Short mmCIF file of C-alpha atoms in Angstrom, two decimals:
data_model
loop_
_atom_site.label_atom_id
_atom_site.label_comp_id
_atom_site.label_asym_id
_atom_site.label_seq_id
_atom_site.Cartn_x
_atom_site.Cartn_y
_atom_site.Cartn_z
CA MET A 256 -9.97 -9.56 2.83
CA SER A 257 -10.69 -6.60 0.26
CA SER A 258 -7.45 -7.00 -1.58
CA SER A 259 -5.49 -10.15 -1.85
CA PRO A 260 -1.90 -10.13 -1.01
CA THR A 261 0.88 -10.45 -3.70
CA LYS A 262 3.29 -13.25 -3.48
CA GLU A 263 6.29 -10.81 -3.09
CA SER A 264 4.66 -9.60 0.01
CA ILE A 265 4.95 -13.03 1.55
CA ILE A 266 8.09 -14.95 0.07
CA PRO A 267 11.01 -12.69 1.36
CA LYS A 268 9.60 -12.21 4.78
CA LEU A 269 7.84 -15.57 5.85
CA ALA A 270 10.01 -18.29 6.66
CA PRO A 271 9.61 -21.34 8.97
CA PRO A 272 9.97 -21.00 12.78
CA ASN A 273 13.64 -21.08 14.01
CA SER A 274 15.09 -20.64 10.63
CA THR A 275 15.92 -17.15 9.14
CA PRO A 276 15.13 -14.10 11.04
CA LEU A 277 11.77 -12.57 10.54
CA ASN A 278 12.18 -8.85 9.75
CA ASP A 279 9.25 -6.66 9.28
CA PRO A 280 6.95 -8.46 6.65
CA PRO A 281 4.50 -6.28 4.84
CA SER A 282 0.88 -7.23 6.00
CA PRO A 283 -0.74 -9.51 3.62
CA ARG A 284 -3.96 -7.52 4.30
CA THR A 285 -2.58 -4.12 4.12
CA HIS A 286 -5.46 -2.69 2.17
CA ARG A 287 -8.29 -3.99 4.42
CA ALA A 288 -9.64 -1.67 6.90
CA LEU A 289 -7.90 -2.53 10.26
CA ARG A 290 -9.64 -3.45 13.08
CA ARG A 291 -8.98 -1.48 16.40
CA LEU A 292 -7.31 -3.93 18.95
CA GLN A 293 -8.98 -2.11 21.82
CA SER A 294 -9.93 -5.27 23.91
CA ALA A 295 -10.72 -8.86 23.74
CA HIS A 296 -14.56 -8.10 24.13
CA THR A 297 -14.62 -4.62 22.29
CA LEU A 298 -13.87 -5.05 18.44
CA GLY A 299 -14.09 -2.02 16.26
CA GLN A 300 -13.20 -0.72 13.05
CA SER A 301 -10.22 1.45 12.63
CA SER A 302 -10.72 4.80 10.49
CA HIS A 303 -8.36 7.47 9.00
CA GLN A 304 -5.43 5.01 8.91
CA PRO A 305 -2.67 6.57 6.66
CA SER A 306 -1.29 4.45 3.79
CA LEU A 307 1.93 2.71 4.21
CA ILE A 308 3.61 5.07 1.89
CA THR A 309 2.50 8.01 4.11
CA GLN A 310 3.60 6.40 7.11
CA GLN A 311 7.13 5.46 5.67
CA HIS A 312 7.47 9.20 4.56
CA LYS A 313 6.80 10.21 8.23
CA GLN A 314 9.10 7.74 9.64
CA ALA A 315 11.86 8.96 7.36
CA LEU A 316 11.11 12.44 8.51
CA GLN A 317 11.27 11.42 12.02
CA ARG A 318 14.72 10.02 11.60
CA ASN A 319 15.86 13.19 10.07
CA LEU A 320 15.00 15.15 13.28
CA SER A 321 17.93 14.64 15.17
CA PRO A 322 18.88 16.41 18.51
CA ALA A 323 21.59 18.57 16.63
CA ASN A 324 18.90 19.80 14.28
CA ASN A 325 16.05 20.07 16.88
CA PRO A 326 17.42 21.09 20.36
CA SER A 327 14.00 20.44 21.84
CA LEU A 328 14.46 16.76 21.19
CA PRO A 329 16.13 14.96 24.02
CA PRO A 330 18.95 12.46 23.01
CA HIS A 331 17.89 9.11 21.83
CA SER A 332 14.24 9.71 21.85
CA ARG A 333 11.74 9.16 19.27
CA GLY A 334 8.33 11.00 18.69
CA ARG A 335 5.14 9.55 19.32
CA SER A 336 3.33 8.45 16.24
CA ASN A 337 0.33 10.53 15.60
CA SER A 338 -1.61 9.33 12.42
CA ASP A 339 -3.83 12.73 12.54
CA ALA A 340 -0.88 14.90 12.51
CA THR A 341 -0.72 17.08 9.28
CA ASN A 342 2.80 17.92 9.76
CA MET A 343 5.88 16.59 11.64
CA THR A 344 6.49 19.42 13.82
CA PRO A 345 7.62 18.36 17.05
CA PRO A 346 4.84 18.80 19.81
CA ASN A 347 5.04 21.23 22.51
CA PRO A 348 6.98 19.55 25.51
CA GLY A 349 4.32 21.00 27.60
CA SER A 350 1.24 19.59 25.86
CA ALA A 351 -0.49 16.33 26.63
CA SER A 352 1.27 14.64 23.95
CA ARG A 353 4.77 15.05 25.40
CA ARG A 354 7.71 13.00 24.00
CA PRO A 355 8.98 10.38 26.26
CA ALA A 356 11.69 11.60 28.80
CA ALA A 357 15.24 11.13 28.24
CA GLY A 358 16.40 7.39 28.88
CA LYS A 359 12.85 6.07 28.49
CA ARG A 360 11.69 4.27 25.35
CA PRO A 361 8.30 3.89 24.04
CA ILE A 362 6.56 0.57 24.36
CA LEU A 363 6.62 -1.44 20.91
CA ALA A 364 4.02 -3.99 20.02
CA ASP A 365 6.89 -6.48 19.28
CA ALA A 366 7.80 -6.18 22.94
CA LEU A 367 4.30 -7.24 24.35
CA SER A 368 3.01 -10.63 24.67
CA LEU A 369 -0.01 -11.74 22.25
CA ASP A 370 -2.35 -11.86 25.17
CA ARG A 371 -1.32 -8.30 26.42
CA LEU A 372 -1.42 -6.86 22.83
CA ILE A 373 -4.87 -8.19 22.24
CA ARG A 374 -6.06 -7.31 25.76
CA ASP A 375 -4.57 -3.77 26.14
CA GLY A 376 -4.50 -3.00 22.40
CA PRO A 377 -1.62 -1.38 20.35
CA PRO A 378 0.75 0.72 21.93
CA ASP A 379 0.31 4.34 20.97
CA GLY A 380 -2.60 3.46 18.70
CA ASP A 381 -0.09 1.91 16.01
CA LEU A 382 -2.63 -0.39 14.49
CA LEU A 383 -0.54 -1.35 11.52
CA SER A 384 2.50 -2.40 13.70
CA ALA A 385 0.23 -4.37 16.01
CA LEU A 386 -1.03 -6.31 13.39
CA GLU A 387 2.31 -7.20 11.87
CA SER A 388 3.45 -8.09 15.32
CA THR A 389 0.28 -10.30 15.96
CA ARG A 390 0.93 -12.21 12.73
CA LEU A 391 4.60 -12.73 13.45
CA LYS A 392 3.77 -13.99 16.77
CA ILE A 393 1.31 -16.37 15.33
CA LEU A 394 4.00 -17.70 12.88
CA ASP A 395 6.89 -17.75 15.49
CA GLN A 396 5.08 -18.60 18.75
CA GLY A 397 1.57 -19.61 17.98
CA ILE A 398 -1.24 -19.17 20.05
CA LYS A 399 -0.80 -20.57 23.48
CA SER A 400 -3.37 -23.53 24.40
CA ASP A 401 -3.88 -26.58 26.54
CA THR A 402 -3.55 -30.10 25.21
CA ASP A 403 -7.17 -29.94 23.95
CA GLY A 404 -6.24 -26.97 21.95
CA MET A 405 -8.57 -24.50 24.18
CA SER A 406 -7.42 -21.00 24.37
CA SER A 407 -9.28 -18.06 25.83
CA LEU A 408 -7.48 -15.88 23.42
CA ARG A 409 -7.78 -17.59 20.08
CA ILE A 410 -11.41 -16.42 19.02
CA TYR A 411 -10.59 -12.82 19.47
CA VAL A 412 -7.41 -13.18 17.67
CA TRP A 413 -9.49 -14.81 14.53
CA LEU A 414 -12.08 -12.11 14.74
CA ILE A 415 -9.46 -9.34 14.47
CA LEU A 416 -7.64 -11.08 11.81
CA LEU A 417 -10.95 -11.65 9.82
CA ASN A 418 -11.91 -8.23 10.38
CA ALA A 419 -15.38 -9.53 11.75
CA PRO A 420 -17.74 -6.61 12.71
CA VAL A 421 -19.28 -6.19 16.00
CA LEU A 422 -22.40 -8.29 16.50
CA GLU A 423 -24.93 -7.89 19.55
CA THR A 424 -26.11 -11.13 20.89
CA ASP A 425 -29.78 -9.96 20.48
CA SER A 426 -29.17 -9.97 16.60
CA TYR A 427 -27.99 -13.71 16.69
CA LEU A 428 -30.97 -14.61 18.86
CA ALA A 429 -33.36 -12.92 16.40
CA LEU A 430 -32.25 -15.19 13.59
CA ILE A 431 -32.62 -18.13 16.00
CA HIS A 432 -36.26 -17.10 16.70
CA ARG A 433 -37.07 -16.97 13.19
CA GLY A 434 -37.37 -20.78 13.11
CA ALA A 435 -36.25 -23.17 10.46
CA SER A 436 -34.61 -21.71 7.50
CA PRO A 437 -35.00 -23.03 3.87
CA ALA A 438 -31.95 -25.09 4.29
CA TYR A 439 -33.13 -26.59 7.64
CA SER A 440 -33.69 -30.21 6.44
CA LYS A 441 -30.20 -30.15 4.74
CA ILE A 442 -28.52 -29.00 7.66
CA ARG A 443 -30.10 -31.70 10.02
CA ASN A 444 -28.97 -34.27 7.59
CA ASP A 445 -25.46 -33.29 8.13
CA THR A 446 -25.02 -32.24 11.59
CA PHE A 447 -25.22 -35.53 13.49
CA ARG A 448 -21.93 -36.83 11.51
CA THR A 449 -19.95 -33.58 12.04
CA LEU A 450 -16.55 -34.73 13.30
CA ALA A 451 -18.50 -37.74 14.79
CA THR A 452 -15.12 -39.59 15.83
CA ASP A 453 -13.53 -36.76 17.33
CA PRO A 454 -14.24 -36.91 21.14
CA LEU A 455 -13.05 -33.47 21.95
CA PHE A 456 -15.35 -31.80 19.69
CA ARG A 457 -18.29 -34.26 20.55
CA ARG A 458 -17.59 -33.40 24.23
CA ARG A 459 -17.58 -29.67 23.92
CA VAL A 460 -19.92 -28.86 21.06
CA SER A 461 -23.52 -30.15 20.83
CA GLU A 462 -25.51 -30.91 17.75
CA ALA A 463 -28.06 -28.49 18.77
CA SER A 464 -25.41 -25.71 19.03
CA LEU A 465 -24.02 -26.45 15.56
CA ILE A 466 -27.84 -26.65 14.02
CA ARG A 467 -28.47 -23.15 15.51
CA LEU A 468 -25.45 -21.74 14.18
CA LEU A 469 -25.93 -23.09 10.72
CA ASN A 470 -29.85 -22.05 10.62
CA ALA A 471 -28.90 -18.70 11.47
CA VAL A 472 -26.17 -18.42 8.76
CA ALA A 473 -28.53 -19.77 6.29
CA TRP A 474 -31.08 -17.15 7.15
CA LYS A 475 -28.46 -14.61 6.71
CA LEU A 476 -27.38 -15.79 3.47
CA HIS A 477 -31.07 -16.19 2.53
CA ASP A 478 -31.80 -12.56 3.48
CA ALA A 479 -28.61 -11.43 1.37
CA LYS A 480 -29.91 -13.51 -1.63
CA GLU A 481 -33.41 -11.85 -1.44
CA GLY A 482 -31.78 -8.45 -1.34
CA ARG A 483 -29.64 -9.05 -4.43
CA ALA A 484 -32.41 -10.33 -6.11
CA GLU A 485 -34.59 -7.44 -5.21
CA SER A 486 -31.91 -4.98 -6.39
CA LEU A 487 -31.47 -6.79 -9.74
CA ALA A 488 -35.30 -6.43 -10.03
CA ASN A 489 -35.21 -2.76 -9.19
CA ALA A 490 -32.32 -2.08 -11.59
CA GLY A 491 -34.14 -4.05 -14.43
CA LYS A 492 -37.07 -1.54 -14.38
CA ILE A 493 -37.02 1.41 -16.69
CA THR A 494 -39.64 4.04 -16.85
CA HIS A 495 -40.74 5.10 -20.30
CA THR A 496 -43.96 6.43 -22.13
CA ALA A 497 -45.81 3.79 -23.93
CA ASN A 498 -47.39 4.61 -27.29
CA GLU A 499 -50.23 3.15 -29.26
CA HIS A 500 -47.93 0.33 -30.05
CA GLY A 501 -47.25 -0.50 -26.55
CA SER A 502 -44.06 -0.72 -24.70
CA PRO A 503 -40.79 0.33 -26.54
CA GLU A 504 -38.95 -2.33 -24.55
CA LEU A 505 -41.55 -5.20 -25.19
CA GLN A 506 -41.29 -4.46 -29.05
CA THR A 507 -37.67 -5.01 -29.23
CA SER A 508 -37.25 -7.83 -26.92
CA THR A 509 -37.36 -11.35 -27.99
CA PRO A 510 -38.80 -14.20 -25.72
CA ALA A 511 -35.24 -15.51 -25.18
CA MET A 512 -34.40 -11.97 -23.71
CA LYS A 513 -37.48 -11.90 -21.54
CA SER A 514 -36.75 -15.04 -20.22
CA ARG A 515 -32.99 -14.32 -19.47
CA ALA A 516 -34.07 -10.95 -17.82
CA ARG A 517 -36.43 -13.02 -15.66
CA ALA A 518 -33.80 -15.29 -14.64
CA LEU A 519 -31.67 -12.69 -13.49
CA THR A 520 -33.97 -11.71 -10.87
CA LEU A 521 -34.53 -14.99 -9.64
CA THR A 522 -30.94 -16.17 -9.01
CA THR A 523 -28.21 -15.03 -7.03
CA GLU A 524 -24.82 -14.06 -8.43
CA GLY A 525 -22.40 -17.01 -8.70
CA SER A 526 -25.10 -19.62 -7.49
CA ASP A 527 -25.81 -22.91 -9.30
CA ALA A 528 -29.24 -22.71 -10.84
CA GLY A 529 -29.71 -26.50 -10.23
CA ALA A 530 -28.80 -26.51 -6.86
CA SER A 531 -31.78 -26.87 -4.18
CA GLU A 532 -30.56 -24.37 -1.79
CA PRO A 533 -28.02 -21.99 -3.87
CA GLY A 534 -26.26 -19.60 -1.92
CA THR A 535 -27.76 -20.84 1.69
CA TYR A 536 -26.11 -23.99 2.66
CA VAL A 537 -23.98 -26.62 0.89
CA GLN A 538 -22.86 -29.81 2.16
CA GLY A 539 -19.47 -29.64 4.17
CA MET A 540 -20.31 -26.12 5.87
CA ASN A 541 -21.08 -28.21 8.92
CA VAL A 542 -17.45 -29.43 9.13
CA LEU A 543 -16.14 -25.87 8.22
CA ALA A 544 -18.20 -24.40 10.88
CA ALA A 545 -16.93 -27.04 13.62
CA PRO A 546 -13.65 -25.26 14.65
CA PHE A 547 -15.42 -22.09 15.01
CA LEU A 548 -17.83 -23.36 17.75
CA TYR A 549 -15.04 -25.36 19.28
CA ALA A 550 -12.93 -22.32 19.50
CA ALA A 551 -15.37 -19.63 20.55
CA ARG A 552 -16.58 -18.88 23.99
CA SER A 553 -20.20 -18.37 22.68
CA GLU A 554 -22.44 -19.17 19.68
CA ALA A 555 -22.63 -15.42 18.93
CA GLU A 556 -18.73 -15.23 18.50
CA ALA A 557 -18.78 -18.49 16.23
CA PHE A 558 -21.59 -17.22 14.10
CA VAL A 559 -19.89 -13.79 13.52
CA ALA A 560 -16.59 -15.23 12.72
CA PHE A 561 -18.05 -18.17 10.45
CA HIS A 562 -20.33 -15.91 8.54
CA ARG A 563 -17.53 -13.30 7.91
CA PHE A 564 -15.41 -16.08 6.78
CA ILE A 565 -17.59 -17.74 4.49
CA THR A 566 -18.79 -14.32 2.71
CA TYR A 567 -15.44 -12.59 2.55
CA GLU A 568 -12.73 -15.53 2.46
CA CYS A 569 -14.13 -18.06 0.63
CA PRO A 570 -17.54 -17.49 -0.91
CA GLY A 571 -16.77 -19.70 -3.74
CA TYR A 572 -16.68 -22.68 -1.40
CA VAL A 573 -20.19 -22.19 -0.21
CA ARG A 574 -22.16 -21.37 -3.52
CA GLY A 575 -24.41 -24.10 -4.78
CA ALA A 576 -21.92 -25.07 -7.45
CA MET A 577 -18.94 -25.17 -5.19
CA ASP A 578 -16.89 -23.35 -8.12
CA GLY A 579 -14.13 -22.30 -5.68
CA VAL A 580 -13.64 -25.90 -4.49
CA HIS A 581 -13.30 -27.26 -7.86
CA LYS A 582 -10.85 -24.54 -8.64
CA GLY A 583 -8.87 -25.23 -5.51
CA LEU A 584 -8.73 -28.91 -6.56
CA ALA A 585 -7.39 -28.04 -9.96
CA LEU A 586 -4.90 -25.93 -8.27
CA VAL A 587 -3.63 -28.71 -6.15
CA ASP A 588 -2.77 -30.80 -9.02
CA LYS A 589 -1.26 -27.79 -10.79
CA VAL A 590 1.00 -26.83 -7.69
CA LEU A 591 2.01 -30.32 -7.09
CA ALA A 592 3.15 -30.63 -10.75
CA ILE A 593 5.21 -27.64 -10.27
CA VAL A 594 6.82 -28.39 -6.90
CA ASP A 595 7.24 -32.12 -7.37
CA PRO A 596 6.86 -33.35 -10.91
CA LYS A 597 7.80 -36.97 -10.11
CA LEU A 598 5.03 -37.44 -7.30
CA SER A 599 2.51 -35.81 -9.50
CA LEU A 600 3.45 -38.00 -12.52
CA TYR A 601 3.04 -41.01 -10.26
CA LEU A 602 -0.31 -40.15 -8.98
CA ILE A 603 -1.50 -39.19 -12.28
CA GLY A 604 -0.44 -42.55 -13.71
CA LYS A 605 -2.47 -44.40 -10.94
CA GLY A 606 -5.56 -42.30 -11.99
CA MET A 607 -5.45 -40.19 -9.08
CA ASN A 608 -6.14 -36.46 -9.15
CA ALA A 609 -6.93 -34.07 -6.53
CA GLU A 610 -10.64 -34.50 -7.05
CA LEU A 611 -10.47 -38.20 -5.79
CA TYR A 612 -8.56 -37.34 -2.61
CA ALA A 613 -8.52 -33.62 -1.64
CA PHE A 614 -12.13 -32.42 -1.84
CA PRO A 615 -12.65 -32.57 1.91
CA SER A 616 -9.25 -31.15 2.65
CA VAL A 617 -9.88 -28.05 0.23
CA LEU A 618 -13.53 -27.60 1.33
CA THR A 619 -12.94 -27.64 5.11
CA LEU A 620 -9.42 -25.96 5.36
CA CYS A 621 -8.24 -29.44 6.46
CA ALA A 622 -10.65 -29.61 9.40
CA CYS A 623 -11.44 -32.96 8.21
CA THR A 624 -8.29 -34.30 9.18
CA PRO A 625 -7.76 -35.02 12.99
CA PRO A 626 -6.42 -34.10 15.56
CA LEU A 627 -8.69 -30.82 16.04
CA PRO A 628 -5.99 -28.95 18.14
CA GLU A 629 -3.72 -29.38 15.34
CA VAL A 630 -6.40 -27.91 12.98
CA LEU A 631 -6.71 -24.87 15.30
CA ARG A 632 -3.02 -24.33 15.23
CA LEU A 633 -3.08 -24.57 11.17
CA TRP A 634 -6.20 -22.23 11.09
CA ASP A 635 -4.20 -19.68 13.21
CA PHE A 636 -1.63 -19.55 10.57
CA LEU A 637 -4.27 -19.36 7.64
CA PHE A 638 -6.28 -16.64 9.18
CA ALA A 639 -3.00 -14.78 9.80
CA TYR A 640 -1.76 -15.01 6.20
CA GLY A 641 -4.45 -15.63 4.05
CA ALA A 642 -6.83 -18.89 3.84
CA HIS A 643 -5.66 -19.50 0.24
CA LEU A 644 -2.48 -20.80 1.42
CA ASN A 645 -4.73 -23.95 2.44
CA ILE A 646 -3.79 -25.06 -1.22
CA LEU A 647 -0.15 -25.02 -0.31
CA CYS A 648 -0.72 -26.69 3.14
CA ILE A 649 -2.55 -29.66 1.17
CA VAL A 650 0.37 -30.01 -1.20
CA ALA A 651 2.81 -29.81 1.68
CA GLN A 652 1.02 -32.96 3.34
CA LEU A 653 1.48 -34.76 -0.07
CA VAL A 654 5.22 -33.84 -0.15
CA ILE A 655 5.45 -34.99 3.58
CA LEU A 656 3.95 -38.65 2.45
CA ARG A 657 6.04 -38.51 -0.84
CA ASN A 658 8.21 -41.76 0.20
CA SER A 659 5.14 -43.57 1.26
CA ILE A 660 3.19 -42.66 -1.80
CA LEU A 661 5.90 -43.47 -4.32
CA SER A 662 6.62 -46.82 -2.47
CA SER A 663 3.12 -48.03 -2.33
CA PRO A 664 1.38 -49.97 -5.35
CA SER A 665 -1.91 -48.53 -4.30
CA PRO A 666 -1.69 -44.83 -2.83
CA THR A 667 -5.32 -44.63 -2.66
CA LYS A 668 -5.25 -46.43 0.56
CA ILE A 669 -2.79 -43.66 1.90
CA LEU A 670 -4.71 -40.90 0.41
CA ARG A 671 -8.33 -42.17 1.33
CA SER A 672 -7.59 -40.42 4.75
CA PHE A 673 -4.66 -38.39 5.35
CA PRO A 674 -2.32 -39.44 8.33
CA PRO A 675 -2.60 -37.14 11.50
CA LEU A 676 -2.12 -33.54 10.83
CA GLN A 677 1.16 -31.78 12.08
CA ALA A 678 0.39 -28.20 11.80
CA GLU A 679 4.16 -27.11 12.39
CA MET A 680 5.48 -29.32 9.93
CA VAL A 681 2.81 -28.45 7.32
CA LYS A 682 3.56 -24.89 7.76
CA GLU A 683 7.16 -25.07 7.23
CA VAL A 684 6.85 -27.11 4.23
CA ALA A 685 3.99 -24.78 2.79
CA LEU A 686 6.35 -21.71 3.46
CA THR A 687 9.21 -23.43 1.43
CA LEU A 688 6.68 -24.20 -1.47
CA ILE A 689 6.02 -20.67 -1.88
CA ARG A 690 9.17 -19.64 -3.52
CA LYS A 691 8.57 -22.16 -6.19
CA ILE A 692 5.29 -20.98 -7.51
CA PRO A 693 5.10 -18.79 -10.41
CA ASP A 694 3.39 -15.50 -10.05
CA ASP A 695 0.77 -16.07 -12.57
CA VAL A 696 -0.21 -19.46 -10.50
CA TYR A 697 -0.01 -17.89 -7.26
CA ALA A 698 -2.48 -14.93 -8.34
CA GLU A 699 -4.72 -18.16 -9.22
CA ILE A 700 -4.37 -19.52 -5.70
CA VAL A 701 -5.11 -16.14 -3.86
CA SER A 702 -8.37 -15.57 -5.81
CA HIS A 703 -9.55 -19.18 -6.47
CA ALA A 704 -12.13 -18.94 -3.30
CA LYS A 705 -13.62 -15.74 -4.52
#
């Protein structure tokens, strides 16, 4: 997302299902260019969308247009939203944009099922309300799926929430036909053990499919890396007129400065210089990619969703140094100390910080914890309201295990592998924890994966 949500945009509006009413929460991705929800197969970008303030002004003006002040308005009717309108003059009743007849009410996004909302698009083109309604439906009802977690709708909801671009299948195939990427050997060392004990994943997703996806993503990241290096090299070229003493730049540059300038053209921003494949593949990306392949209806869909996710939502997780993951681990310790000091002190006293037990959960957004259908339900929530909330979801699992941990002389055995994931319970606990987090810490949570 282009702009991270503020704590205030979530706290008063989000609540655990079946508790307090959910009344019009502001979107946590308000500032992102919203996607057109035209159909499940046609995913486009929205344009010319007015700001929230503009829409609120328009709504206020609409409320002031009463039948007493405007005889042309039928009683109890509301004008159709028109984001391209330059004023709030009621349209001509004879025009194509006729107001609803008396006694008829416009269809609202909240009145539609999630399936119909995604299939038919937002009523009257009201993208903002449709997106907010989608998020609320995910929070309150979830995405309908079978016992194996399979849903024909889920991948399209993810693509919309991630604001993923349209990708032609031929573009994905072109990456496949390029052959082995520079990270191919590392990929092959990881794919065979991806969710190896999960029969649902092994039955549906082949290792060959996972190799193709990761290799294509590695090529895509490699190309971006080369593009950035070329841009830096071009930016470092300064035209000048040499004199009898040679280049003015070379005269004033020390050997250290020349070496640093060259290094800037050979490394990528945020990469670890010591990593063998900086910015193209890191261990753990195989597990992070697995749910995308499981939920998608094609490799191309999984590719565009996964690539969008790691490059926009958590690029810090997949850089060579994994700096985003390490920041996330430090935040797990910090958040636990805030919400449950006793549990935090007990774990610290046992020499257990998050680096020892939460690394896989942070890196994979809990995809390492079975069962897979519960992972998909948790990801529905994370994609709707921000992947950074995974930090709170990990702390929520610790809080759920609180009594077992405190009563165990060796909590390492409990936390070596987390108990089976319960998505609904984790979501409910995580939402209660948000209120306890100071604003500055929450800001760190939002930005840690960038």
